[in-house]
XYZ file of N, CA and C in Angstrom:
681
model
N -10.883 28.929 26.709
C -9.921 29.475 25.733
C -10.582 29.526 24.362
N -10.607 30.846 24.121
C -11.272 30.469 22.596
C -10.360 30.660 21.389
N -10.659 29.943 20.087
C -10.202 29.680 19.137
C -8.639 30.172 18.502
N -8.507 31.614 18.586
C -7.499 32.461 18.736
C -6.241 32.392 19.638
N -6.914 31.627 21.078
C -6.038 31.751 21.644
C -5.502 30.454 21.435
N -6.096 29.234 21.608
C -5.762 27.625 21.202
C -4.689 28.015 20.266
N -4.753 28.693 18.705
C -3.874 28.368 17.846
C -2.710 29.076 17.807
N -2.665 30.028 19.105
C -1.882 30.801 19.669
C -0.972 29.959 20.303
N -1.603 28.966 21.581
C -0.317 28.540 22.255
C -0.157 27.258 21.596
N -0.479 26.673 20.456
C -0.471 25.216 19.781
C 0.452 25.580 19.423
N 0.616 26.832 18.185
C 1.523 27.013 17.720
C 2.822 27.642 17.951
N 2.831 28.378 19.228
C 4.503 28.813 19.740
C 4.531 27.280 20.803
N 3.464 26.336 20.637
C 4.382 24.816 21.509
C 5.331 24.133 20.140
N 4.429 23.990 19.300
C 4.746 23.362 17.726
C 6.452 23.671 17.903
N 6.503 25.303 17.707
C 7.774 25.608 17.033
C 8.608 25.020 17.855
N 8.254 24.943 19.283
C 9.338 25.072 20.516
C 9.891 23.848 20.140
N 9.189 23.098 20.245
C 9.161 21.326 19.988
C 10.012 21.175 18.779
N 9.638 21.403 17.611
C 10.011 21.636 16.067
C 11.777 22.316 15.643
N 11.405 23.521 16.833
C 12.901 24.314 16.492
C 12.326 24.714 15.333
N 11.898 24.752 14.750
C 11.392 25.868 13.685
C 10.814 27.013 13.737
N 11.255 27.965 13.010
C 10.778 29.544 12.789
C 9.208 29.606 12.371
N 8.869 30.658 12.439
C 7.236 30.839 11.760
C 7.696 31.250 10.278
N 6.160 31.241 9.602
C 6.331 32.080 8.284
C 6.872 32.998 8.460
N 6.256 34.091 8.676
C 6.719 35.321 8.862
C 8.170 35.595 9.547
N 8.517 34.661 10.313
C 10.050 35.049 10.330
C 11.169 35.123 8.899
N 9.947 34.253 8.049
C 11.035 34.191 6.884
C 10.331 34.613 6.008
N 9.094 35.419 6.149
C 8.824 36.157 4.786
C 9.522 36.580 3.659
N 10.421 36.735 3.369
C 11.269 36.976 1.792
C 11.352 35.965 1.244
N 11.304 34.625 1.712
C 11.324 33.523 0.928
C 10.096 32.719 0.829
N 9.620 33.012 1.925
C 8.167 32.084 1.882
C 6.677 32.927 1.711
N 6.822 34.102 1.253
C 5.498 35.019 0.789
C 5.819 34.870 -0.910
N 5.526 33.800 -1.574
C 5.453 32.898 -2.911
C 4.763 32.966 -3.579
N 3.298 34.245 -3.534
C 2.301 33.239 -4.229
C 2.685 33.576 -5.608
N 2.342 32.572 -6.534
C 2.726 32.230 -7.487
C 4.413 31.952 -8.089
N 4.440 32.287 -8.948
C 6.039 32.341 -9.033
C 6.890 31.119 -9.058
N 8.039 31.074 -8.510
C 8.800 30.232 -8.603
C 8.952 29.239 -7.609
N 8.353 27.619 -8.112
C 8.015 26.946 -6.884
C 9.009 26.542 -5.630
N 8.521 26.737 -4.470
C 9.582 26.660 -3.418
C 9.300 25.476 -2.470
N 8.307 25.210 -2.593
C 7.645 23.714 -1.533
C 8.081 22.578 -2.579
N 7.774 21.407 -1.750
C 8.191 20.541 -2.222
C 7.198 19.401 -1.133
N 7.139 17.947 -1.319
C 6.060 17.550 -0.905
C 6.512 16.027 -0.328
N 6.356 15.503 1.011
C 7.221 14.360 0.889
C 6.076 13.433 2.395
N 6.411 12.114 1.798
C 5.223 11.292 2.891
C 5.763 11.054 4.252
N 4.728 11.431 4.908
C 5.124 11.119 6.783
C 5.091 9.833 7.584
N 5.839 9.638 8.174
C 5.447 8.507 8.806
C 4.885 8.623 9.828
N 4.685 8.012 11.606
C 3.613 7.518 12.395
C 4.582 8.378 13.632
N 5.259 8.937 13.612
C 6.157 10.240 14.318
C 5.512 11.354 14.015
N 5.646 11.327 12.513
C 4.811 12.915 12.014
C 3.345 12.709 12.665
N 2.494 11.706 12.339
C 1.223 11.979 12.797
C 0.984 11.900 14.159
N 1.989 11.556 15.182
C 1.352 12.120 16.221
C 1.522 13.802 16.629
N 2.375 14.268 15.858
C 2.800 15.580 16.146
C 1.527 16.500 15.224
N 0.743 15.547 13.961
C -0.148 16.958 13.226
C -1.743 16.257 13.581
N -1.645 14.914 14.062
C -3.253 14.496 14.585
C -3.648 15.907 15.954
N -2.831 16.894 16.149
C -3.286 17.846 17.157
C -3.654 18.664 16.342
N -3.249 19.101 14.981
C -3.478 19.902 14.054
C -5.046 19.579 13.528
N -4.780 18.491 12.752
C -6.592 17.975 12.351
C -7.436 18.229 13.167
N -7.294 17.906 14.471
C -8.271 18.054 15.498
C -8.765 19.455 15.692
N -8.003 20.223 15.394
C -8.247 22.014 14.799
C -8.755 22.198 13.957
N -7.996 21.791 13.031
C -8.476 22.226 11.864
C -10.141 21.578 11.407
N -10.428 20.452 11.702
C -11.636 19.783 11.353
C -12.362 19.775 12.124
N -13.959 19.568 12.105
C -14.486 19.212 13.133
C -14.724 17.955 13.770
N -14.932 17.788 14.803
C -14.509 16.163 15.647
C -15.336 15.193 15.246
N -16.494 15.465 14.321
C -17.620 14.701 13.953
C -17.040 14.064 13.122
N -16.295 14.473 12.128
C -15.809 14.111 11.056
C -14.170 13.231 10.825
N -13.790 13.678 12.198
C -12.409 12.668 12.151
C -12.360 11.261 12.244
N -11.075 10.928 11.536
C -11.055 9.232 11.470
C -10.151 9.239 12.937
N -10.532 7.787 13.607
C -9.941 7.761 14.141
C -8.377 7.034 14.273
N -7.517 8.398 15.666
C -6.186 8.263 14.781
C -5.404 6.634 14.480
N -6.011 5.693 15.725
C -5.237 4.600 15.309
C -5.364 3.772 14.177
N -6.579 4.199 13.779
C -7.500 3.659 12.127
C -6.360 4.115 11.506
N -5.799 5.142 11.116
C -5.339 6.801 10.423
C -3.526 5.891 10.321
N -3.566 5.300 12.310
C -2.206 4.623 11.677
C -2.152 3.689 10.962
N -2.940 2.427 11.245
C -3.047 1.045 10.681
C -3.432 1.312 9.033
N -3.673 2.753 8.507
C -4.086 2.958 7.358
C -2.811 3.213 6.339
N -1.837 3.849 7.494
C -0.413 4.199 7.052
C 0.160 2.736 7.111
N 0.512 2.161 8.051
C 0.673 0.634 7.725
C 0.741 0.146 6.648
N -0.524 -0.123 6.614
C -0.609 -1.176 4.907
C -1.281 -0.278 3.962
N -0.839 0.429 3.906
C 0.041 1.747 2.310
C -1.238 2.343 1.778
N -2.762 2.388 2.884
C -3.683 2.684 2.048
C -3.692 4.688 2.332
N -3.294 4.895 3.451
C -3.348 6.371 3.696
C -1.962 6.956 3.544
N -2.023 7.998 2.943
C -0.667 8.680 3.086
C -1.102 9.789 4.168
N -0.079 10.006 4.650
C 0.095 11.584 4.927
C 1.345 11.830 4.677
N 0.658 13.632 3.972
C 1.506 14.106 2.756
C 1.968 15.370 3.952
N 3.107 15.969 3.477
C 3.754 17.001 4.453
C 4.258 17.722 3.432
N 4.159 19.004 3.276
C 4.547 20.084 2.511
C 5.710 21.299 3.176
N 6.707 21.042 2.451
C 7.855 21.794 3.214
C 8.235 22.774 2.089
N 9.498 23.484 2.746
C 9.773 24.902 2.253
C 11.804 24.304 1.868
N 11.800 23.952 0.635
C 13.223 23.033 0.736
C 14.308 23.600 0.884
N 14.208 25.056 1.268
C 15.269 25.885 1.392
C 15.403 25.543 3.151
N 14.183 25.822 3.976
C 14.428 25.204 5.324
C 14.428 24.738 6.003
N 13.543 23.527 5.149
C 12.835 22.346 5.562
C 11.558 22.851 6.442
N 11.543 23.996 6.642
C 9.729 24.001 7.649
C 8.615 23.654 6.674
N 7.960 22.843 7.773
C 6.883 22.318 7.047
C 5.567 23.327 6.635
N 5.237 23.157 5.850
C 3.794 24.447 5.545
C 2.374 24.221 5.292
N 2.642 22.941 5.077
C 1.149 21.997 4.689
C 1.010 20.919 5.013
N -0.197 20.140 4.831
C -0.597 18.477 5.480
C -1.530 18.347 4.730
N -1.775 16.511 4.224
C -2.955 16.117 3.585
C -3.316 15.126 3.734
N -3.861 14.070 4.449
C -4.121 12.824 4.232
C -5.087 12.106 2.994
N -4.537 11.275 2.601
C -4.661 11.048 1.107
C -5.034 9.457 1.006
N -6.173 9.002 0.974
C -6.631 7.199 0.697
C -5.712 7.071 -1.070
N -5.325 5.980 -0.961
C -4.690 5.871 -1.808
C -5.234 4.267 -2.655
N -5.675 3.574 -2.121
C -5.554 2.108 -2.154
C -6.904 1.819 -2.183
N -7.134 0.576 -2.929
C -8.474 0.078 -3.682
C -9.856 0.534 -3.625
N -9.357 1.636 -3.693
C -10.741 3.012 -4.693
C -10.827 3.272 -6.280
N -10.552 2.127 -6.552
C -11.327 1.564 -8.201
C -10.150 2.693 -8.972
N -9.220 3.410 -8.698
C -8.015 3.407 -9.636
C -7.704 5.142 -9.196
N -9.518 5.593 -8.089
C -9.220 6.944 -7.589
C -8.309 6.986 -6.463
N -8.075 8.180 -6.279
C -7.930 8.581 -4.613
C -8.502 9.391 -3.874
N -8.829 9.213 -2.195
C -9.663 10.343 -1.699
C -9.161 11.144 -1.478
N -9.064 12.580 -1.031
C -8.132 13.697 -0.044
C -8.966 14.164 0.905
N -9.070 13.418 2.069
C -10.057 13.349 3.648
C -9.624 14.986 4.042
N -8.325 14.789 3.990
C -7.817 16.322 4.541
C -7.036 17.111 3.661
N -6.991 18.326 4.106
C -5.828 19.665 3.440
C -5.443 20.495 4.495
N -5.206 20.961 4.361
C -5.192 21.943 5.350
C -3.125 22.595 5.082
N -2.864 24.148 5.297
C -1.908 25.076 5.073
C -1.454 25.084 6.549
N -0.166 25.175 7.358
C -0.032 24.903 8.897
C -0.738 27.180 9.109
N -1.105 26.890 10.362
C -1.868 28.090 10.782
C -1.213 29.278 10.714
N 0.075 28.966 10.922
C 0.954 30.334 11.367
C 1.789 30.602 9.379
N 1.179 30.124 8.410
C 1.744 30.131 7.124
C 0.182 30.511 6.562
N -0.766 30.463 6.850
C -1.837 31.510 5.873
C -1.974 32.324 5.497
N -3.111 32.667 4.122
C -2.880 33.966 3.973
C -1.697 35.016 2.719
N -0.678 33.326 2.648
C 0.330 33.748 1.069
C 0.284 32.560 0.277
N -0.499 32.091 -0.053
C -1.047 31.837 -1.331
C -0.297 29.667 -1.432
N -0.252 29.603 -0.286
C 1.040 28.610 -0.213
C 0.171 26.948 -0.528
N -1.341 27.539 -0.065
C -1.961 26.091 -0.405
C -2.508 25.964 -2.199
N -2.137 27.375 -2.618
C -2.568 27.115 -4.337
C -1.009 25.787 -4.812
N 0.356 26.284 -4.058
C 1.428 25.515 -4.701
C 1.146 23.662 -4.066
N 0.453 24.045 -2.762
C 0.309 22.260 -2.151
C -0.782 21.415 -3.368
N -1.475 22.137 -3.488
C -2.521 21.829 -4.255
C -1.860 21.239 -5.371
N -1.055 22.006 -6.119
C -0.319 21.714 -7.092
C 0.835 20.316 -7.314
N 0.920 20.033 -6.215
C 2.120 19.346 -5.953
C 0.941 17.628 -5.718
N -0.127 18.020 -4.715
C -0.882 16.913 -4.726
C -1.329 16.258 -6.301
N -1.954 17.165 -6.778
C -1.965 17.186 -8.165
C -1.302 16.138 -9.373
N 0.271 16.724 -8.789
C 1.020 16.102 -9.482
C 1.755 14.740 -8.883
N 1.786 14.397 -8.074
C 1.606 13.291 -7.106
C 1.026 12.393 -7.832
N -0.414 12.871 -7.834
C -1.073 11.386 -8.306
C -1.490 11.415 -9.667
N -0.506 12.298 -10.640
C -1.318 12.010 -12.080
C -1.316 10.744 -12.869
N -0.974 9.761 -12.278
C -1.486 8.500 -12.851
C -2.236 7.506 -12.319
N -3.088 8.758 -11.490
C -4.765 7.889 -10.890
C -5.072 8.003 -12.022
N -6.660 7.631 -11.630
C -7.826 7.716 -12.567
C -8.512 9.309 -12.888
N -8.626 9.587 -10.797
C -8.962 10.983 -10.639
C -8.853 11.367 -9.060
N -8.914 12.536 -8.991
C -8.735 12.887 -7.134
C -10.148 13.274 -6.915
N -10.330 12.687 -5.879
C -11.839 13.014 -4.839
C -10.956 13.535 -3.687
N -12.372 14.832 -4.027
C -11.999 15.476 -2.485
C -13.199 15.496 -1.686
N -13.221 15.529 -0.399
C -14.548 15.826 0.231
C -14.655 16.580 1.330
N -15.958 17.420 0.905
C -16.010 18.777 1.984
C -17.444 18.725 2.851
N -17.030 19.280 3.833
C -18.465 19.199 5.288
C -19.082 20.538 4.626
N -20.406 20.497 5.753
C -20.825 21.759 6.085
C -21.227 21.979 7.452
N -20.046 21.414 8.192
C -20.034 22.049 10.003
C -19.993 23.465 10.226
N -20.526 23.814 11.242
C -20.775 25.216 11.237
C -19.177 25.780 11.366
N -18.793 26.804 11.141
C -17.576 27.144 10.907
C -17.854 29.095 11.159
N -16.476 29.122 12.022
C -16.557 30.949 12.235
C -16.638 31.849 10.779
N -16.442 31.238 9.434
C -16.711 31.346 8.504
C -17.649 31.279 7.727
N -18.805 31.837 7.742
C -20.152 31.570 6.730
C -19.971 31.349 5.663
N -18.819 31.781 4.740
C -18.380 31.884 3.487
C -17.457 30.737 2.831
N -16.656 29.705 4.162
C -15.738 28.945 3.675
C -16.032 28.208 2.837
N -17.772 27.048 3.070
C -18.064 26.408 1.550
C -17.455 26.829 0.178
N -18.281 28.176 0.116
C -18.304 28.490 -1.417
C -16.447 29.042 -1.560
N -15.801 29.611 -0.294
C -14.229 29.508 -1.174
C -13.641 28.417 -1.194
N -13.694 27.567 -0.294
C -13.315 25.651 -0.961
C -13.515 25.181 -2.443
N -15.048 25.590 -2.901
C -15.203 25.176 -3.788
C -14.573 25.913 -5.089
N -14.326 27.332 -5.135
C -13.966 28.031 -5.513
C -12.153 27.774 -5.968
N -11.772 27.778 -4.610
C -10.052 26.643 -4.591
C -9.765 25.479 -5.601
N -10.704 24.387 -5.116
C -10.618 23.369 -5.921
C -11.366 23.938 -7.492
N -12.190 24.536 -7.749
C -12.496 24.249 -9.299
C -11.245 25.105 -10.033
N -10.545 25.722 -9.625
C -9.490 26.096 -10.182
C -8.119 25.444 -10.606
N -8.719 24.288 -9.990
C -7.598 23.293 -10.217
C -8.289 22.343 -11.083
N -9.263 22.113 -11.369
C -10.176 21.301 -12.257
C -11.055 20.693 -11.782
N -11.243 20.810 -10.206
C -12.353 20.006 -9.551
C -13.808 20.330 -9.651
N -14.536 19.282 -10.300
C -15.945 19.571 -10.501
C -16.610 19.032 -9.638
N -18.178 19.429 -8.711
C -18.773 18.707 -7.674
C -19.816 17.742 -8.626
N -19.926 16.388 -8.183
C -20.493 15.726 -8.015
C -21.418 15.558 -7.210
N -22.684 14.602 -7.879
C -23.770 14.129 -6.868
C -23.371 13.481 -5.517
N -23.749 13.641 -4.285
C -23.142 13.104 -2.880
C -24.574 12.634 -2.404
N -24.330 11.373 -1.802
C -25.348 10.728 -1.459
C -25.315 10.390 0.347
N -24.463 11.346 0.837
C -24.469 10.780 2.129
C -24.296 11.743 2.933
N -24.583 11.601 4.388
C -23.443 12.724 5.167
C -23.034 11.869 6.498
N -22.214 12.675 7.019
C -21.590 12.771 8.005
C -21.769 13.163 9.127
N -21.978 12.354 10.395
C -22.815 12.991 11.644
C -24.266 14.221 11.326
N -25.031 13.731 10.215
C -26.369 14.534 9.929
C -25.512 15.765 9.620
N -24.421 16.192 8.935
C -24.121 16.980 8.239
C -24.359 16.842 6.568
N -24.709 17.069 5.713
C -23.866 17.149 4.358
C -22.322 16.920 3.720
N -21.798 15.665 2.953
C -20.889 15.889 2.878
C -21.108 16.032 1.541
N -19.579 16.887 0.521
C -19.877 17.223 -0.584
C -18.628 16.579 -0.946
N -18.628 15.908 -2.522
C -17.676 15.266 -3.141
C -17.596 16.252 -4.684
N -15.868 16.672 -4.484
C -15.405 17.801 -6.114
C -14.346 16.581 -6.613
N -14.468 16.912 -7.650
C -13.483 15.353 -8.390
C -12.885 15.844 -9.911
N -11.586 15.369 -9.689
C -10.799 16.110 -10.973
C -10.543 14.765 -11.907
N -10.681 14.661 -12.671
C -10.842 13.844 -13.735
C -9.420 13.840 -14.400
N -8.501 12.553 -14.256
C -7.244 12.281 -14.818
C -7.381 11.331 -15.679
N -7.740 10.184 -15.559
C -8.032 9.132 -16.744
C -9.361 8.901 -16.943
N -9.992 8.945 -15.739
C -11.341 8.190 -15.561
C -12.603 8.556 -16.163
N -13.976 7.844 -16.228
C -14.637 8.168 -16.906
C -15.508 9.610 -16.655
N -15.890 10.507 -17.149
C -16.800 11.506 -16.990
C -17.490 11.828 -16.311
N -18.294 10.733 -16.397
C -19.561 10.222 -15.590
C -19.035 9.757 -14.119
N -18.478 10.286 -12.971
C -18.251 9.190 -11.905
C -18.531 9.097 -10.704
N -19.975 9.732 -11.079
C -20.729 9.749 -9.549
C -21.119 8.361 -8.907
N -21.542 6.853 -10.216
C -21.548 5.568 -9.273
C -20.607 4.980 -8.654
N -19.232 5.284 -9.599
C -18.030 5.115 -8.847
C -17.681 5.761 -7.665
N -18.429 7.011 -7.526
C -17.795 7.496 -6.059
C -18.680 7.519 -4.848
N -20.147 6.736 -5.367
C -20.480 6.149 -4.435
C -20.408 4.345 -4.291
N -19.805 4.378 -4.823
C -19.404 3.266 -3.768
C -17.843 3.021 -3.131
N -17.034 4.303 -3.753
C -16.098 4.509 -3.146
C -15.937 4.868 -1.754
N -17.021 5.607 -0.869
C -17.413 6.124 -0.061
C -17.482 5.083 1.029
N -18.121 4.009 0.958
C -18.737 3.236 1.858
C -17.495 2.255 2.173
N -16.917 2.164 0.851
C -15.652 1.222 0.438
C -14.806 1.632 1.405
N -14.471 3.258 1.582
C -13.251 3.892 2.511
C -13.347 3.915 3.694
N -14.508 4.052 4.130
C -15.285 4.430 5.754
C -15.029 2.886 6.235
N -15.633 2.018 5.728
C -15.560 0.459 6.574
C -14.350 0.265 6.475
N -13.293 0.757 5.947
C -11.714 0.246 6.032
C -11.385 1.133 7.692
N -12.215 1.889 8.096
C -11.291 3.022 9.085
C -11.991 2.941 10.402
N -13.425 2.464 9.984
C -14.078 2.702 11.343
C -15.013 1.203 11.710
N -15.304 0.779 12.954
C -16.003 -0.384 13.415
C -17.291 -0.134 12.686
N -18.038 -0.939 12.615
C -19.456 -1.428 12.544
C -20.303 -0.492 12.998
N -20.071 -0.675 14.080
C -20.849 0.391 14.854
C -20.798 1.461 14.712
N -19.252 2.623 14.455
C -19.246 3.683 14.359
C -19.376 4.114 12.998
N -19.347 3.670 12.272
C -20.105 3.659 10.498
C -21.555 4.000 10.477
N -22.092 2.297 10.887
C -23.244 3.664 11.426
C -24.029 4.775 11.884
N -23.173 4.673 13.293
C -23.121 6.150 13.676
C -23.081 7.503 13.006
N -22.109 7.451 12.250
C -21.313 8.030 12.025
C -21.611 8.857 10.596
N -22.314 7.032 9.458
C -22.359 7.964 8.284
C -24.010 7.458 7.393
N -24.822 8.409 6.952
C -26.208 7.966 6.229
C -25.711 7.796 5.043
N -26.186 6.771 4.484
C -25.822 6.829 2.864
C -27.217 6.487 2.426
N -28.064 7.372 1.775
C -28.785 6.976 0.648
C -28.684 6.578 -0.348
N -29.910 5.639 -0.672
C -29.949 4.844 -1.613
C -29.772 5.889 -2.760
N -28.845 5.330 -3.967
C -28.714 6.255 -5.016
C -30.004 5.982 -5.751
N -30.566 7.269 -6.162
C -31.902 6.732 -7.282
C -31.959 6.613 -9.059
């Protein structure tokens, strides 16, 4: 089954399950971009994530996922959110983010983003963005972090980065990767200092040993020595 078709029957199972409509059934209210805000943004509990850990697993590549019972025990003791982005006129949901929240020196990470599949395309992750944004404006600053897994997209890097600097995210020095990928760290600056590339490496190492064994850390992630 390739790619097309997966998000084909994921998503008429989703709705079945959900009872919810697609975007496009309700295009007059939910083709938004810009304008007058209609989402609204609210935290999930360990119900929601077994219903969107099928989503991540799409949306990301498998090298790079935490694993999910880490993901719960993270929701547990209040260090991960997952964020759910709805439409408050019908409650369908339109977005997802998992979000480290907890003793990252005053930051937070955003591991994930992602717009639900059958809602792309109207502009709906510029308003999630917005809402994350405003969520946490009394961090320090938001870290985000992006792969470079091969993707049916040659181009997605540079529009990620493109996304986030429009919101104020600047890339930083990254000292590590991910399964011998590259990972890249963009960081929006709310209180914190300017300078916060030592802070976000050692934020890095700080987040990973909270989620994964010994073993799969290693595995999993190179960190060079900063020089």
């Amino acid at each position: 089954m390739n790619i097309s078709s997966k998000w084909a029957a994921m998503t008429s199972l989703w709705r079945r399950t959900e009872h919810t409509p697609s975007c496009a059934e309700h295009s007059p209210w939910i083709n938004i971009v810009g304008g007058t805000t209609m989402l609204n943004i609210k935290k999930g509990g360990h119900r929601d994530l077994e219903r969107y850990f099928t989503l991540i697993e799409m949306d990301f590549d498998s090298e790079e996922l935490l694993p999910k019972i880490a993901i719960h025990k993270g929701m547990m003791n209040g260090s991960l959110e997952l964020l759910i982005a709805y439409d408050e006129d019908s409650g369908m949901d339109a977005g997802y983010a998992l979000v480290a929240t907890k003793n990252l020196y005053g930051y937070v990470l955003l591991k994930y983003l992602a717009v639900m599949p059958w809602c792309r395309g109207q502009g709906l992750g510029i308003q999630i963005m917005r809402l994350i944004n405003k969520r946490y404006a009394d961090k320090q600053g938001i870290i985000a972090e992006l792969t470079e897994f091969e993707d049916p997209d040659p181009d997605r890097l540079r529009k990620l980065r493109k996304f986030f600097n429009r919101f104020g995210y600047e890339e930083i020095e990254s000292n590590y990767t991910i399964s011998g990928v590259k990972a890249n760290l963009l960081v929006k600056q709310i209180k914190g200092k300017t300078d916060i590339t030592p802070v976000a490496q050692r934020i890095i190492p700080d987040f990973y040993s909270r989620f994964l064994t010994v073993f799969t850390m290693e595995k999993m992630l190179d960190i060079k020595p900063v020089k």
